[in-house]
Amino acid sequence: MAGALHSDCADEFDRRLPGPCPLHQKAACYTSPRPVYGFRPRTRSASILHVTRKTMEGSRIRGQEWQPSRPLLCTVRLRPLTTRDWPPQRGHEQSCLIGAVNLKSSNRNPVVQEFESVELSCIITDSHANDLRIEWKKIQDGETAYVFFENKIQGDLAGRAELLGQSSLKIWNVTRRDSALYRCEVVARGDRKEVDEIAVELAVQVKPVTPTCRVPKAVPVGKTATLYCQESEGYPRPHYSWYRNSVPLPTDSRANPRFRNSSFLLNSETGTLVFSAVHKEDSGRYYCIAANDAGTAKCEEQEMEVYDLNIGGIIGGVLVVLVVLLLITLGICCAYRRGYFISSKQEGESYKTPGKLDGVSYIRTDEEREPSRRTEQTLVQKLFVLAKVDRSSFLTP
């Protein structure tokens, strides 16, 4: 019983078979290996088509629908259209191969550590074209750039990558900037399906560097305290753990009976260790470790001291400060009353004449004029002495 027609195969036969054996335009590949009865040829000289569908390995497929992605090996047997030749003798035989390029990868999500080498697998299957065009593209941060184009390595991979085998890509000395989505594209001219592509996502792991840790040096009992640990180079992002005196701390002190006298929470994502109320038992040497799949890094140990808060001492100190302030205030008042802050009497140059009001004639008394006269006499005496000295020095031989 004949199988279903497929026009692609008919077109392929019409194109490839020689002219002396014309085919009906409905001729096509069949899933059944049996001859096609009831075929209507265009002319008396036409032939009956007998098609066998096979896979590339030669095994016969029965009762299955044809998958466009799989190649067909179609063997066409042409025989004269006469009943007396039935069963027909094989006349002209010709085979046609209809391919469809397909790509696969042995690893579509490779993971590699920085400065190592990696292979981006791109394997061509089911194609029988001799003319293959292979391209690799890098997609990163929304931008697309060529990696392999026109049979050579392009861009930042030039000098440290090559095409491996037929279409795979080998990269040496990978860096964190190489983490991206890579797309392999193959064009096989002559195949029924000429274009296919496959994406490979590369993840480059980076070992953490020494994290930055901040630990308070001294904290009073009962107060809150926060310890910080941060690292910015590792990929994927590291997880953090804290140690006290080389003993790992849990994420929650309540979850471990060993730390029942402590009260803290550890955030392994951000690296913060928060004490809601420190106790004497929380004193010790602390350090942090940042870790991811590529490795670990540790910061230096730092001492945190927890001391008791002396309430009596604080109150005594406050009282002493108040007494000192009181004594200083009393001393200032006594000095002011005794006149230590008056530098001179209100006379001479330090004396300022009261301002004259508009429309008022102010007449100074003799007592008010007296300081001014004495000042003038003093100035005249000083000038006379200076003049006498200068004259004597001028007459001296």
PDB file of C-alpha atoms in Angstrom, residues 101-203:
ATOM      1  CA  VAL A 101      21.778  20.215   7.557  1.00  0.00           C
ATOM      2  CA  ASN A 102      21.433  19.813  11.317  1.00  0.00           C
ATOM      3  CA  LEU A 103      23.670  20.885  14.177  1.00  0.00           C
ATOM      4  CA  LYS A 104      24.188  19.391  17.608  1.00  0.00           C
ATOM      5  CA  SER A 105      26.572  20.007  20.493  1.00  0.00           C
ATOM      6  CA  SER A 106      28.164  17.664  22.990  1.00  0.00           C
ATOM      7  CA  ASN A 107      27.979  20.417  25.633  1.00  0.00           C
ATOM      8  CA  ARG A 108      25.756  23.450  25.242  1.00  0.00           C
ATOM      9  CA  ASN A 109      26.672  24.922  28.650  1.00  0.00           C
ATOM     10  CA  PRO A 110      30.429  24.554  29.136  1.00  0.00           C
ATOM     11  CA  VAL A 111      31.924  25.832  32.393  1.00  0.00           C
ATOM     12  CA  VAL A 112      35.635  26.583  32.675  1.00  0.00           C
ATOM     13  CA  GLN A 113      37.895  28.398  35.099  1.00  0.00           C
ATOM     14  CA  GLU A 114      39.705  31.541  34.082  1.00  0.00           C
ATOM     15  CA  PHE A 115      42.956  31.130  32.098  1.00  0.00           C
ATOM     16  CA  GLU A 116      42.103  27.563  31.036  1.00  0.00           C
ATOM     17  CA  SER A 117      41.086  26.327  27.553  1.00  0.00           C
ATOM     18  CA  VAL A 118      37.621  25.294  26.402  1.00  0.00           C
ATOM     19  CA  GLU A 119      35.938  23.748  23.362  1.00  0.00           C
ATOM     20  CA  LEU A 120      32.628  25.088  22.073  1.00  0.00           C
ATOM     21  CA  SER A 121      31.120  22.042  20.399  1.00  0.00           C
ATOM     22  CA  CYS A 122      29.257  22.413  17.097  1.00  0.00           C
ATOM     23  CA  ILE A 123      28.756  19.150  15.168  1.00  0.00           C
ATOM     24  CA  ILE A 124      27.254  19.021  11.667  1.00  0.00           C
ATOM     25  CA  THR A 125      24.942  16.077  10.939  1.00  0.00           C
ATOM     26  CA  ASP A 126      22.769  14.952   8.014  1.00  0.00           C
ATOM     27  CA  SER A 127      24.335  17.306   5.498  1.00  0.00           C
ATOM     28  CA  HIS A 128      25.825  16.115   2.217  1.00  0.00           C
ATOM     29  CA  ALA A 129      26.740  19.473   0.776  1.00  0.00           C
ATOM     30  CA  ASN A 130      30.319  20.036  -0.266  1.00  0.00           C
ATOM     31  CA  ASP A 131      30.122  23.798   0.099  1.00  0.00           C
ATOM     32  CA  LEU A 132      29.678  24.677   3.790  1.00  0.00           C
ATOM     33  CA  ARG A 133      29.830  28.184   5.177  1.00  0.00           C
ATOM     34  CA  ILE A 134      30.556  28.227   8.918  1.00  0.00           C
ATOM     35  CA  GLU A 135      30.241  31.265  11.171  1.00  0.00           C
ATOM     36  CA  TRP A 136      30.574  31.822  14.927  1.00  0.00           C
ATOM     37  CA  LYS A 137      29.055  34.849  16.653  1.00  0.00           C
ATOM     38  CA  LYS A 138      29.375  36.179  20.194  1.00  0.00           C
ATOM     39  CA  ILE A 139      26.312  37.702  21.875  1.00  0.00           C
ATOM     40  CA  GLN A 140      27.113  39.733  24.992  1.00  0.00           C
ATOM     41  CA  ASP A 141      25.266  42.615  26.682  1.00  0.00           C
ATOM     42  CA  GLY A 142      22.789  42.783  23.807  1.00  0.00           C
ATOM     43  CA  GLU A 143      25.515  43.184  21.161  1.00  0.00           C
ATOM     44  CA  THR A 144      26.493  40.652  18.486  1.00  0.00           C
ATOM     45  CA  ALA A 145      30.041  40.365  17.133  1.00  0.00           C
ATOM     46  CA  TYR A 146      31.734  37.947  14.749  1.00  0.00           C
ATOM     47  CA  VAL A 147      34.121  35.407  16.237  1.00  0.00           C
ATOM     48  CA  PHE A 148      34.761  33.251  13.145  1.00  0.00           C
ATOM     49  CA  PHE A 149      33.944  34.773   9.781  1.00  0.00           C
ATOM     50  CA  GLU A 150      35.322  34.298   6.266  1.00  0.00           C
ATOM     51  CA  ASN A 151      37.448  31.379   7.488  1.00  0.00           C
ATOM     52  CA  LYS A 152      39.374  33.326  10.131  1.00  0.00           C
ATOM     53  CA  ILE A 153      39.106  34.270  13.802  1.00  0.00           C
ATOM     54  CA  GLN A 154      37.808  37.772  14.419  1.00  0.00           C
ATOM     55  CA  GLY A 155      37.628  40.254  17.305  1.00  0.00           C
ATOM     56  CA  ASP A 156      39.154  39.788  20.756  1.00  0.00           C
ATOM     57  CA  LEU A 157      39.631  36.033  20.204  1.00  0.00           C
ATOM     58  CA  ALA A 158      42.136  36.581  17.409  1.00  0.00           C
ATOM     59  CA  GLY A 159      45.365  34.804  18.296  1.00  0.00           C
ATOM     60  CA  ARG A 160      43.883  32.575  21.003  1.00  0.00           C
ATOM     61  CA  ALA A 161      41.179  30.595  19.210  1.00  0.00           C
ATOM     62  CA  GLU A 162      40.876  28.272  16.230  1.00  0.00           C
ATOM     63  CA  LEU A 163      38.310  26.147  14.412  1.00  0.00           C
ATOM     64  CA  LEU A 164      38.489  22.611  15.755  1.00  0.00           C
ATOM     65  CA  GLY A 165      37.457  19.793  13.431  1.00  0.00           C
ATOM     66  CA  GLN A 166      34.817  20.811  10.948  1.00  0.00           C
ATOM     67  CA  SER A 167      32.968  23.479  12.898  1.00  0.00           C
ATOM     68  CA  SER A 168      33.765  23.453  16.654  1.00  0.00           C
ATOM     69  CA  LEU A 169      35.600  26.377  18.274  1.00  0.00           C
ATOM     70  CA  LYS A 170      38.599  26.034  20.610  1.00  0.00           C
ATOM     71  CA  ILE A 171      39.541  28.951  22.900  1.00  0.00           C
ATOM     72  CA  TRP A 172      42.774  29.154  24.909  1.00  0.00           C
ATOM     73  CA  ASN A 173      43.478  31.267  27.979  1.00  0.00           C
ATOM     74  CA  VAL A 174      39.850  32.240  28.529  1.00  0.00           C
ATOM     75  CA  THR A 175      39.099  35.327  30.612  1.00  0.00           C
ATOM     76  CA  ARG A 176      36.022  36.551  32.450  1.00  0.00           C
ATOM     77  CA  ARG A 177      35.215  38.749  29.438  1.00  0.00           C
ATOM     78  CA  ASP A 178      34.702  35.601  27.356  1.00  0.00           C
ATOM     79  CA  SER A 179      31.585  34.643  29.327  1.00  0.00           C
ATOM     80  CA  ALA A 180      28.834  35.020  26.721  1.00  0.00           C
ATOM     81  CA  LEU A 181      26.390  33.254  24.424  1.00  0.00           C
ATOM     82  CA  TYR A 182      28.088  31.898  21.287  1.00  0.00           C
ATOM     83  CA  ARG A 183      26.116  30.933  18.176  1.00  0.00           C
ATOM     84  CA  CYS A 184      27.313  28.498  15.523  1.00  0.00           C
ATOM     85  CA  GLU A 185      25.702  29.031  12.110  1.00  0.00           C
ATOM     86  CA  VAL A 186      26.150  26.691   9.124  1.00  0.00           C
ATOM     87  CA  VAL A 187      24.926  27.206   5.566  1.00  0.00           C
ATOM     88  CA  ALA A 188      24.909  24.025   3.402  1.00  0.00           C
ATOM     89  CA  ARG A 189      24.098  24.952  -0.170  1.00  0.00           C
ATOM     90  CA  GLY A 190      22.385  22.156  -2.095  1.00  0.00           C
ATOM     91  CA  ASP A 191      20.673  20.570   0.907  1.00  0.00           C
ATOM     92  CA  ARG A 192      16.906  20.598   1.179  1.00  0.00           C
ATOM     93  CA  LYS A 193      17.403  22.485   4.454  1.00  0.00           C
ATOM     94  CA  GLU A 194      20.349  24.758   3.901  1.00  0.00           C
ATOM     95  CA  VAL A 195      20.684  26.708   7.178  1.00  0.00           C
ATOM     96  CA  ASP A 196      20.889  25.679  10.817  1.00  0.00           C
ATOM     97  CA  GLU A 197      22.283  27.208  13.994  1.00  0.00           C
ATOM     98  CA  ILE A 198      22.961  26.215  17.582  1.00  0.00           C
ATOM     99  CA  ALA A 199      23.752  28.296  20.679  1.00  0.00           C
ATOM    100  CA  VAL A 200      26.422  27.470  23.262  1.00  0.00           C
ATOM    101  CA  GLU A 201      26.575  29.447  26.517  1.00  0.00           C
ATOM    102  CA  LEU A 202      30.062  29.729  28.006  1.00  0.00           C
ATOM    103  CA  ALA A 203      30.513  30.460  31.719  1.00  0.00           C
TER     104      ALA A 203
END
